[in-house]
PDB file of C-alpha atoms and ligand atoms in Angstrom:
ATOM      1  CA  MET A   1     116.613 134.841  94.012  1.00 46.00           C
ATOM      2  CA  ARG A   2     119.619 132.321  95.350  1.00 52.00           C
ATOM      3  CA  TYR A   3     118.689 130.960  98.760  1.00 54.00           C
ATOM      4  CA  ASN A   4     121.247 128.216  98.926  1.00 48.00           C
ATOM      5  CA  GLU A   5     124.691 129.530  97.729  1.00 53.00           C
ATOM      6  CA  ARG A   6     126.789 128.224 100.625  1.00 62.00           C
ATOM      7  CA  VAL A   7     124.022 125.158 101.868  1.00 80.00           C
ATOM      8  CA  VAL A   8     125.095 121.758 101.084  1.00 87.00           C
ATOM      9  CA  ILE A   9     121.609 120.397 100.285  1.00 96.00           C
ATOM     10  CA  LYS A  10     120.875 116.856 102.983  1.00 98.00           C
ATOM     11  CA  ILE A  11     119.635 113.966 101.438  1.00 98.00           C
ATOM     12  CA  ALA A  12     116.725 111.889 103.047  1.00 98.00           C
ATOM     13  CA  PRO A  13     115.909 108.401 101.307  1.00 98.00           C
ATOM     14  CA  SER A  14     112.698 107.166 101.538  1.00 98.00           C
ATOM     15  CA  ILE A  15     112.587 103.878 103.193  1.00 98.00           C
ATOM     16  CA  LEU A  16     109.198 103.206 101.532  1.00 98.00           C
ATOM     17  CA  SER A  17     110.170 101.718  98.419  1.00 98.00           C
ATOM     18  CA  ALA A  18     113.021  99.741 100.158  1.00 98.00           C
ATOM     19  CA  ASN A  19     112.439  95.954 100.166  1.00 97.00           C
ATOM     20  CA  PHE A  20     110.553  95.911 103.556  1.00 97.00           C
ATOM     21  CA  ALA A  21     111.635  92.244 103.640  1.00 97.00           C
ATOM     22  CA  ALA A  22     115.472  92.843 103.715  1.00 97.00           C
ATOM     23  CA  LEU A  23     114.896  96.198 105.194  1.00 98.00           C
ATOM     24  CA  GLY A  24     118.448  96.301 107.387  1.00 98.00           C
ATOM     25  CA  ASP A  25     120.825  95.112 103.851  1.00 98.00           C
ATOM     26  CA  ASP A  26     118.805  98.202 102.274  1.00 98.00           C
ATOM     27  CA  ILE A  27     119.439 100.782 104.639  1.00 98.00           C
ATOM     28  CA  ALA A  28     122.915  99.669 104.705  1.00 98.00           C
ATOM     29  CA  ARG A  29     123.317 100.117 101.138  1.00 98.00           C
ATOM     30  CA  VAL A  30     122.107 104.000 100.875  1.00 98.00           C
ATOM     31  CA  GLU A  31     123.944 104.378 103.908  1.00 98.00           C
ATOM     32  CA  ALA A  32     126.923 103.930 101.884  1.00 98.00           C
ATOM     33  CA  GLY A  33     126.285 107.017  99.568  1.00 98.00           C
ATOM     34  CA  ALA A  34     126.388 109.244 102.980  1.00 98.00           C
ATOM     35  CA  PRO A  35     122.911 110.453 103.165  1.00 98.00           C
ATOM     36  CA  ASP A  36     122.128 112.933 105.645  1.00 98.00           C
ATOM     37  CA  LEU A  37     118.895 111.768 107.380  1.00 98.00           C
ATOM     38  CA  LEU A  38     116.437 108.586 106.467  1.00 98.00           C
ATOM     39  CA  HIS A  39     113.006 109.147 106.099  1.00 98.00           C
ATOM     40  CA  VAL A  40     110.607 106.973 107.952  1.00 98.00           C
ATOM     41  CA  ASP A  41     106.945 107.239 106.138  1.00 98.00           C
ATOM     42  CA  VAL A  42     104.078 106.345 108.289  1.00 98.00           C
ATOM     43  CA  MET A  43     100.434 105.864 107.451  1.00 98.00           C
ATOM     44  CA  ASP A  44      97.524 105.154 109.424  1.00 98.00           C
ATOM     45  CA  GLY A  45      94.852 103.922 106.513  1.00 98.00           C
ATOM     46  CA  ARG A  46      92.618 107.445 107.437  1.00 98.00           C
ATOM     47  CA  PHE A  47      94.604 110.085 106.683  1.00 98.00           C
ATOM     48  CA  VAL A  48      96.185 108.512 103.680  1.00 98.00           C
ATOM     49  CA  PRO A  49      94.446 105.376 101.860  1.00 98.00           C
ATOM     50  CA  ASN A  50      97.612 103.119 102.995  1.00 98.00           C
ATOM     51  CA  LEU A  51      99.413 101.548 105.923  1.00 98.00           C
ATOM     52  CA  THR A  52     103.015 101.084 106.565  1.00 98.00           C
ATOM     53  CA  ILE A  53     104.916 101.274 109.846  1.00 97.00           C
ATOM     54  CA  GLY A  54     104.456 102.049 113.855  1.00 98.00           C
ATOM     55  CA  PRO A  55     106.906 102.622 116.037  1.00 98.00           C
ATOM     56  CA  VAL A  56     108.109  99.241 116.582  1.00 98.00           C
ATOM     57  CA  VAL A  57     109.446  99.221 113.254  1.00 98.00           C
ATOM     58  CA  VAL A  58     110.927 102.722 114.118  1.00 98.00           C
ATOM     59  CA  GLU A  59     112.788 101.038 117.275  1.00 98.00           C
ATOM     60  CA  ALA A  60     114.114  98.115 114.835  1.00 98.00           C
ATOM     61  CA  ILE A  61     115.381 100.645 112.040  1.00 98.00           C
ATOM     62  CA  ARG A  62     117.544 102.570 115.070  1.00 98.00           C
ATOM     63  CA  LYS A  63     118.983  99.516 115.935  1.00 98.00           C
ATOM     64  CA  ARG A  64     120.554  99.221 112.325  1.00 97.00           C
ATOM     65  CA  THR A  65     122.261 103.013 111.253  1.00 98.00           C
ATOM     66  CA  GLN A  66     123.070 105.781 113.308  1.00 98.00           C
ATOM     67  CA  LEU A  67     121.265 108.480 110.452  1.00 98.00           C
ATOM     68  CA  PRO A  68     118.950 110.783 112.460  1.00 98.00           C
ATOM     69  CA  LEU A  69     115.832 109.238 111.460  1.00 98.00           C
ATOM     70  CA  ASP A  70     113.351 111.463 110.082  1.00 98.00           C
ATOM     71  CA  VAL A  71     109.844 110.364 110.723  1.00 99.00           C
ATOM     72  CA  HIS A  72     106.570 111.534 108.539  1.00 99.00           C
ATOM     73  CA  LEU A  73     103.654 111.043 110.464  1.00 99.00           C
ATOM     74  CA  MET A  74     100.697 110.777 107.651  1.00 99.00           C
ATOM     75  CA  ILE A  75      97.872 109.298 110.399  1.00 98.00           C
ATOM     76  CA  VAL A  76      94.662 111.399 112.212  1.00 98.00           C
ATOM     77  CA  GLU A  77      95.660 112.477 116.092  1.00 98.00           C
ATOM     78  CA  PRO A  78      99.357 112.411 116.129  1.00 98.00           C
ATOM     79  CA  GLY A  79      99.581 113.730 119.289  1.00 98.00           C
ATOM     80  CA  ARG A  80      98.480 110.121 120.328  1.00 98.00           C
ATOM     81  CA  TYR A  81     101.780 108.845 119.050  1.00 98.00           C
ATOM     82  CA  VAL A  82     104.697 111.473 119.149  1.00 98.00           C
ATOM     83  CA  THR A  83     105.830 110.388 122.279  1.00 98.00           C
ATOM     84  CA  ASP A  84     105.861 106.618 121.286  1.00 98.00           C
ATOM     85  CA  PHE A  85     107.865 107.657 118.395  1.00 98.00           C
ATOM     86  CA  VAL A  86     110.586 109.493 120.209  1.00 98.00           C
ATOM     87  CA  SER A  87     111.230 107.283 122.354  1.00 98.00           C
ATOM     88  CA  ALA A  88     111.526 104.417 119.474  1.00 98.00           C
ATOM     89  CA  GLY A  89     114.653 107.028 118.140  1.00 98.00           C
ATOM     90  CA  ALA A  90     112.914 109.347 116.111  1.00 98.00           C
ATOM     91  CA  SER A  91     114.938 112.575 115.476  1.00 98.00           C
ATOM     92  CA  VAL A  92     112.722 114.565 113.715  1.00 99.00           C
ATOM     93  CA  VAL A  93     108.706 114.135 113.996  1.00 99.00           C
ATOM     94  CA  THR A  94     106.796 115.658 111.136  1.00 99.00           C
ATOM     95  CA  VAL A  95     103.118 116.033 111.721  1.00 99.00           C
ATOM     96  CA  HIS A  96     100.509 116.869 109.007  1.00 99.00           C
ATOM     97  CA  ALA A  97      98.853 120.504 109.558  1.00 98.00           C
ATOM     98  CA  GLU A  98      95.768 119.248 108.187  1.00 98.00           C
ATOM     99  CA  ALA A  99      95.970 116.597 111.012  1.00 98.00           C
ATOM    100  CA  CYS A 100      96.230 119.048 113.658  1.00 98.00           C
ATOM    101  CA  PRO A 101      93.390 121.631 115.215  1.00 98.00           C
ATOM    102  CA  HIS A 102      95.983 122.595 118.310  1.00 98.00           C
ATOM    103  CA  LEU A 103      99.183 122.454 115.892  1.00 98.00           C
ATOM    104  CA  GLN A 104     101.358 124.771 118.125  1.00 98.00           C
ATOM    105  CA  ARG A 105     100.425 122.438 121.180  1.00 98.00           C
ATOM    106  CA  ILE A 106     101.606 119.450 119.506  1.00 98.00           C
ATOM    107  CA  LEU A 107     104.593 121.022 118.195  1.00 98.00           C
ATOM    108  CA  GLY A 108     105.811 121.411 121.401  1.00 98.00           C
ATOM    109  CA  GLN A 109     104.650 118.090 122.487  1.00 98.00           C
ATOM    110  CA  VAL A 110     107.638 116.971 120.301  1.00 98.00           C
ATOM    111  CA  ARG A 111     110.297 118.860 121.198  1.00 98.00           C
ATOM    112  CA  GLU A 112     109.833 118.526 124.879  1.00 98.00           C
ATOM    113  CA  ALA A 113     109.959 114.846 124.365  1.00 98.00           C
ATOM    114  CA  GLY A 114     113.490 115.368 123.053  1.00 98.00           C
ATOM    115  CA  ALA A 115     112.916 115.406 118.715  1.00 98.00           C
ATOM    116  CA  LYS A 116     112.836 117.872 116.399  1.00 98.00           C
ATOM    117  CA  ALA A 117     109.570 119.127 115.120  1.00 99.00           C
ATOM    118  CA  GLY A 118     108.612 119.050 111.577  1.00 99.00           C
ATOM    119  CA  VAL A 119     104.979 120.316 110.339  1.00 99.00           C
ATOM    120  CA  ALA A 120     103.962 119.035 106.575  1.00 99.00           C
ATOM    121  CA  LEU A 121     101.893 120.755 103.994  1.00 99.00           C
ATOM    122  CA  ASN A 122      99.550 118.821 101.414  1.00 99.00           C
ATOM    123  CA  PRO A 123      99.890 120.065  98.432  1.00 98.00           C
ATOM    124  CA  SER A 124      96.782 121.894  98.147  1.00 98.00           C
ATOM    125  CA  THR A 125      97.448 123.579 102.227  1.00 98.00           C
ATOM    126  CA  PRO A 126      98.408 127.301 102.137  1.00 98.00           C
ATOM    127  CA  PRO A 127     101.480 127.921 103.800  1.00 98.00           C
ATOM    128  CA  ASP A 128     100.146 130.522 106.038  1.00 98.00           C
ATOM    129  CA  VAL A 129      99.039 127.804 108.039  1.00 98.00           C
ATOM    130  CA  LEU A 130     102.769 128.015 109.346  1.00 98.00           C
ATOM    131  CA  GLU A 131     102.663 131.729 110.430  1.00 98.00           C
ATOM    132  CA  TYR A 132     101.769 131.817 114.000  1.00 98.00           C
ATOM    133  CA  VAL A 133     103.969 128.613 114.200  1.00 98.00           C
ATOM    134  CA  LEU A 134     107.284 129.594 113.115  1.00 98.00           C
ATOM    135  CA  ASP A 135     109.260 129.686 116.226  1.00 98.00           C
ATOM    136  CA  ASP A 136     107.869 126.695 117.467  1.00 98.00           C
ATOM    137  CA  LEU A 137     109.383 124.292 114.450  1.00 98.00           C
ATOM    138  CA  ASP A 138     112.592 122.952 113.541  1.00 98.00           C
ATOM    139  CA  LEU A 139     111.475 121.936 109.880  1.00 99.00           C
ATOM    140  CA  VAL A 140     108.544 122.331 106.872  1.00 99.00           C
ATOM    141  CA  LEU A 141     107.838 119.510 104.848  1.00 99.00           C
ATOM    142  CA  VAL A 142     106.614 120.551 101.385  1.00 99.00           C
ATOM    143  CA  MET A 143     104.276 117.756  99.987  1.00 99.00           C
ATOM    144  CA  SER A 144     105.415 117.481  96.158  1.00 99.00           C
ATOM    145  CA  VAL A 145     102.872 114.990  95.735  1.00 98.00           C
ATOM    146  CA  ASN A 146      99.262 114.168  97.713  1.00 98.00           C
ATOM    147  CA  PRO A 147     100.625 111.802 100.467  1.00 98.00           C
ATOM    148  CA  GLY A 148     100.053 107.817 100.509  1.00 98.00           C
ATOM    149  CA  PHE A 149     102.249 106.053  97.899  1.00 98.00           C
ATOM    150  CA  GLY A 150     105.755 106.475  96.519  1.00 98.00           C
ATOM    151  CA  GLY A 151     106.319 106.741  92.611  1.00 98.00           C
ATOM    152  CA  GLN A 152     104.428 109.447  91.978  1.00 98.00           C
ATOM    153  CA  LYS A 153     104.756 112.707  89.922  1.00 98.00           C
ATOM    154  CA  LEU A 154     106.151 115.563  91.759  1.00 98.00           C
ATOM    155  CA  ILE A 155     103.478 118.555  91.276  1.00 98.00           C
ATOM    156  CA  PRO A 156     105.151 121.762  89.949  1.00 98.00           C
ATOM    157  CA  SER A 157     103.543 124.143  92.041  1.00 98.00           C
ATOM    158  CA  ALA A 158     105.565 122.961  95.182  1.00 98.00           C
ATOM    159  CA  TYR A 159     108.602 125.142  93.752  1.00 98.00           C
ATOM    160  CA  ALA A 160     106.700 128.387  93.873  1.00 98.00           C
ATOM    161  CA  LYS A 161     105.501 127.087  97.723  1.00 98.00           C
ATOM    162  CA  VAL A 162     109.015 126.007  98.515  1.00 98.00           C
ATOM    163  CA  GLY A 163     110.135 129.456  97.667  1.00 98.00           C
ATOM    164  CA  ARG A 164     107.097 131.127 100.024  1.00 98.00           C
ATOM    165  CA  VAL A 165     107.991 129.149 102.831  1.00 98.00           C
ATOM    166  CA  ARG A 166     111.561 130.265 102.675  1.00 98.00           C
ATOM    167  CA  GLU A 167     110.699 134.122 102.570  1.00 98.00           C
ATOM    168  CA  MET A 168     108.399 133.219 105.731  1.00 98.00           C
ATOM    169  CA  ILE A 169     111.262 131.531 107.459  1.00 98.00           C
ATOM    170  CA  GLY A 170     113.590 134.462 107.082  1.00 97.00           C
ATOM    171  CA  ASP A 171     116.229 133.968 109.448  1.00 96.00           C
ATOM    172  CA  ARG A 172     115.690 131.235 111.353  1.00 98.00           C
ATOM    173  CA  ARG A 173     117.467 127.885 111.578  1.00 97.00           C
ATOM    174  CA  ILE A 174     114.023 125.823 110.056  1.00 98.00           C
ATOM    175  CA  GLU A 175     114.920 123.252 107.584  1.00 98.00           C
ATOM    176  CA  VAL A 176     112.768 123.055 104.000  1.00 98.00           C
ATOM    177  CA  SER A 177     112.487 119.828 103.172  1.00 99.00           C
ATOM    178  CA  VAL A 178     110.312 118.603  99.838  1.00 99.00           C
ATOM    179  CA  ASP A 179     109.091 115.138  99.384  1.00 99.00           C
ATOM    180  CA  GLY A 180     107.172 113.585  96.839  1.00 98.00           C
ATOM    181  CA  GLY A 181     108.491 112.620  93.118  1.00 98.00           C
ATOM    182  CA  ILE A 182     111.877 114.005  93.391  1.00 98.00           C
ATOM    183  CA  ASN A 183     114.766 112.648  90.552  1.00 98.00           C
ATOM    184  CA  LEU A 184     117.534 114.446  89.477  1.00 98.00           C
ATOM    185  CA  ASP A 185     115.808 117.019  87.387  1.00 98.00           C
ATOM    186  CA  HIS A 186     114.350 118.596  90.199  1.00 98.00           C
ATOM    187  CA  ALA A 187     117.192 118.855  92.676  1.00 98.00           C
ATOM    188  CA  ALA A 188     118.748 121.723  91.524  1.00 97.00           C
ATOM    189  CA  PRO A 189     115.442 123.926  90.823  1.00 98.00           C
ATOM    190  CA  LEU A 190     114.259 123.006  94.045  1.00 98.00           C
ATOM    191  CA  ALA A 191     117.460 124.113  95.833  1.00 98.00           C
ATOM    192  CA  ARG A 192     117.319 127.290  94.452  1.00 97.00           C
ATOM    193  CA  GLN A 193     113.718 127.614  95.625  1.00 98.00           C
ATOM    194  CA  GLY A 194     115.425 127.709  99.354  1.00 97.00           C
ATOM    195  CA  ALA A 195     115.327 123.607  99.428  1.00 98.00           C
ATOM    196  CA  THR A 196     117.532 122.097 102.704  1.00 98.00           C
ATOM    197  CA  VAL A 197     116.517 118.460 102.681  1.00 98.00           C
ATOM    198  CA  LEU A 198     115.239 116.400  99.070  1.00 98.00           C
ATOM    199  CA  VAL A 199     113.474 113.262  99.995  1.00 99.00           C
ATOM    200  CA  ALA A 200     113.707 110.585  97.666  1.00 98.00           C
ATOM    201  CA  GLY A 201     112.331 107.071  97.845  1.00 98.00           C
ATOM    202  CA  SER A 202     111.662 105.719  94.445  1.00 98.00           C
ATOM    203  CA  ALA A 203     114.427 107.685  92.641  1.00 98.00           C
ATOM    204  CA  ILE A 204     116.764 105.919  95.156  1.00 98.00           C
ATOM    205  CA  PHE A 205     115.345 102.580  96.226  1.00 98.00           C
ATOM    206  CA  GLY A 206     115.185 102.083  92.611  1.00 98.00           C
ATOM    207  CA  ALA A 207     118.222 102.562  91.467  1.00 98.00           C
ATOM    208  CA  PRO A 208     120.583  99.880  90.692  1.00 97.00           C
ATOM    209  CA  ASP A 209     122.821 101.314  92.976  1.00 98.00           C
ATOM    210  CA  PRO A 210     121.347 103.447  95.737  1.00 98.00           C
ATOM    211  CA  ALA A 211     124.393 104.537  97.329  1.00 98.00           C
ATOM    212  CA  ALA A 212     125.462 106.215  93.440  1.00 98.00           C
ATOM    213  CA  ALA A 213     122.023 107.530  93.974  1.00 98.00           C
ATOM    214  CA  VAL A 214     122.281 108.947  96.727  1.00 98.00           C
ATOM    215  CA  ARG A 215     125.448 110.908  95.880  1.00 98.00           C
ATOM    216  CA  GLU A 216     124.182 111.933  91.991  1.00 98.00           C
ATOM    217  CA  LEU A 217     120.922 113.623  93.853  1.00 98.00           C
ATOM    218  CA  ARG A 218     123.532 115.478  96.122  1.00 97.00           C
ATOM    219  CA  ARG A 219     125.484 116.697  93.504  1.00 97.00           C
ATOM    220  CA  ALA A 220     122.453 117.702  91.476  1.00 98.00           C
ATOM    221  CA  ALA A 221     121.127 119.769  93.601  1.00 97.00           C
ATOM    222  CA  ASP A 222     124.464 121.534  93.866  1.00 90.00           C
ATOM    223  CA  GLY A 223     124.313 122.332  90.304  1.00 80.00           C
TER     224      GLY A 223
HETATM  225  C1  DX5 B   1     104.705 110.172 100.629  1.00 94.94           C
HETATM  226  C2  DX5 B   1     105.738 110.089 101.088  1.00 94.94           C
HETATM  227  C3  DX5 B   1     107.341 109.841 100.456  1.00 94.94           C
HETATM  228  C4  DX5 B   1     107.231 109.328  99.655  1.00 94.94           C
HETATM  229  C5  DX5 B   1     108.487 109.464  98.590  1.00 94.94           C
HETATM  230  O1  DX5 B   1     103.604 109.566 100.660  1.00 94.94           O
HETATM  231  O2  DX5 B   1     105.692 110.855 102.035  1.00 94.94           O
HETATM  232  O3  DX5 B   1     108.001 109.903 101.250  1.00 94.94           O
HETATM  233  O4  DX5 B   1     108.388 107.674 100.040  1.00 94.94           O
HETATM  234  O5  DX5 B   1     108.732 108.657  97.348  1.00 94.94           O
HETATM  235  P1  DX5 B   1     108.868 108.726  96.166  1.00 94.94           P
HETATM  236  O6  DX5 B   1     110.322 109.917  95.777  1.00 94.94           O
HETATM  237  O7  DX5 B   1     108.701 107.694  95.145  1.00 94.94           O
HETATM  238  O8  DX5 B   1     108.201 109.737  95.696  1.00 94.94           O
HETATM  239 ZN1   ZN B   2     107.577 111.288 103.553  1.00 94.94          ZN
END
């Protein structure tokens, strides 16, 4: 079944693969390709075996771009930091289901703070965990790699999972985002399964012309 005949896929470059020493310049380079969101990966060295950035950097990015900031929290106890990230300028705050015993509560906390609420699922996490929070969320982030690092290879079970999540969502206005290992080859099959947002790090920032890479990914998704 095709879900996206009339849906224009949104592209979210992940700054994890950008040059952090010249982040403002790299953001300007992708902006020229008119992406829809800027994906910001927050890692704590506990939920995932890597460390990245916190609200201070999100605040600095907020001042450099008009793009909505799609903040992906790969951290334990995300509830402790939700308000800080929203105050720093996050438009979407996504928490991992695996890190949240009280998922419904934290989604409410994100919305109350004024951002859209997302839930991310690791590759081994079944979509069933979403069943009773579907009315509390705005975005589902299907991880197509085990989170922690850019530049990994997409795990093919993500295709079926995107399809299953799309079925569960029904008529609700919820974005289905996919994150990890996405390149031009994956864009159209993911869109056919019902993805509405594609996150890509190395395929965009690793390209000689990141703006062109954004446009090519969007075109590939429509194909
Ligand atoms: C992985 C991150 C991703 C990552 C994607 O833990 O959540 O957002 O940056 O990068 P690529 O596209 O290189 O897999
Ligand atoms: Zn991410």
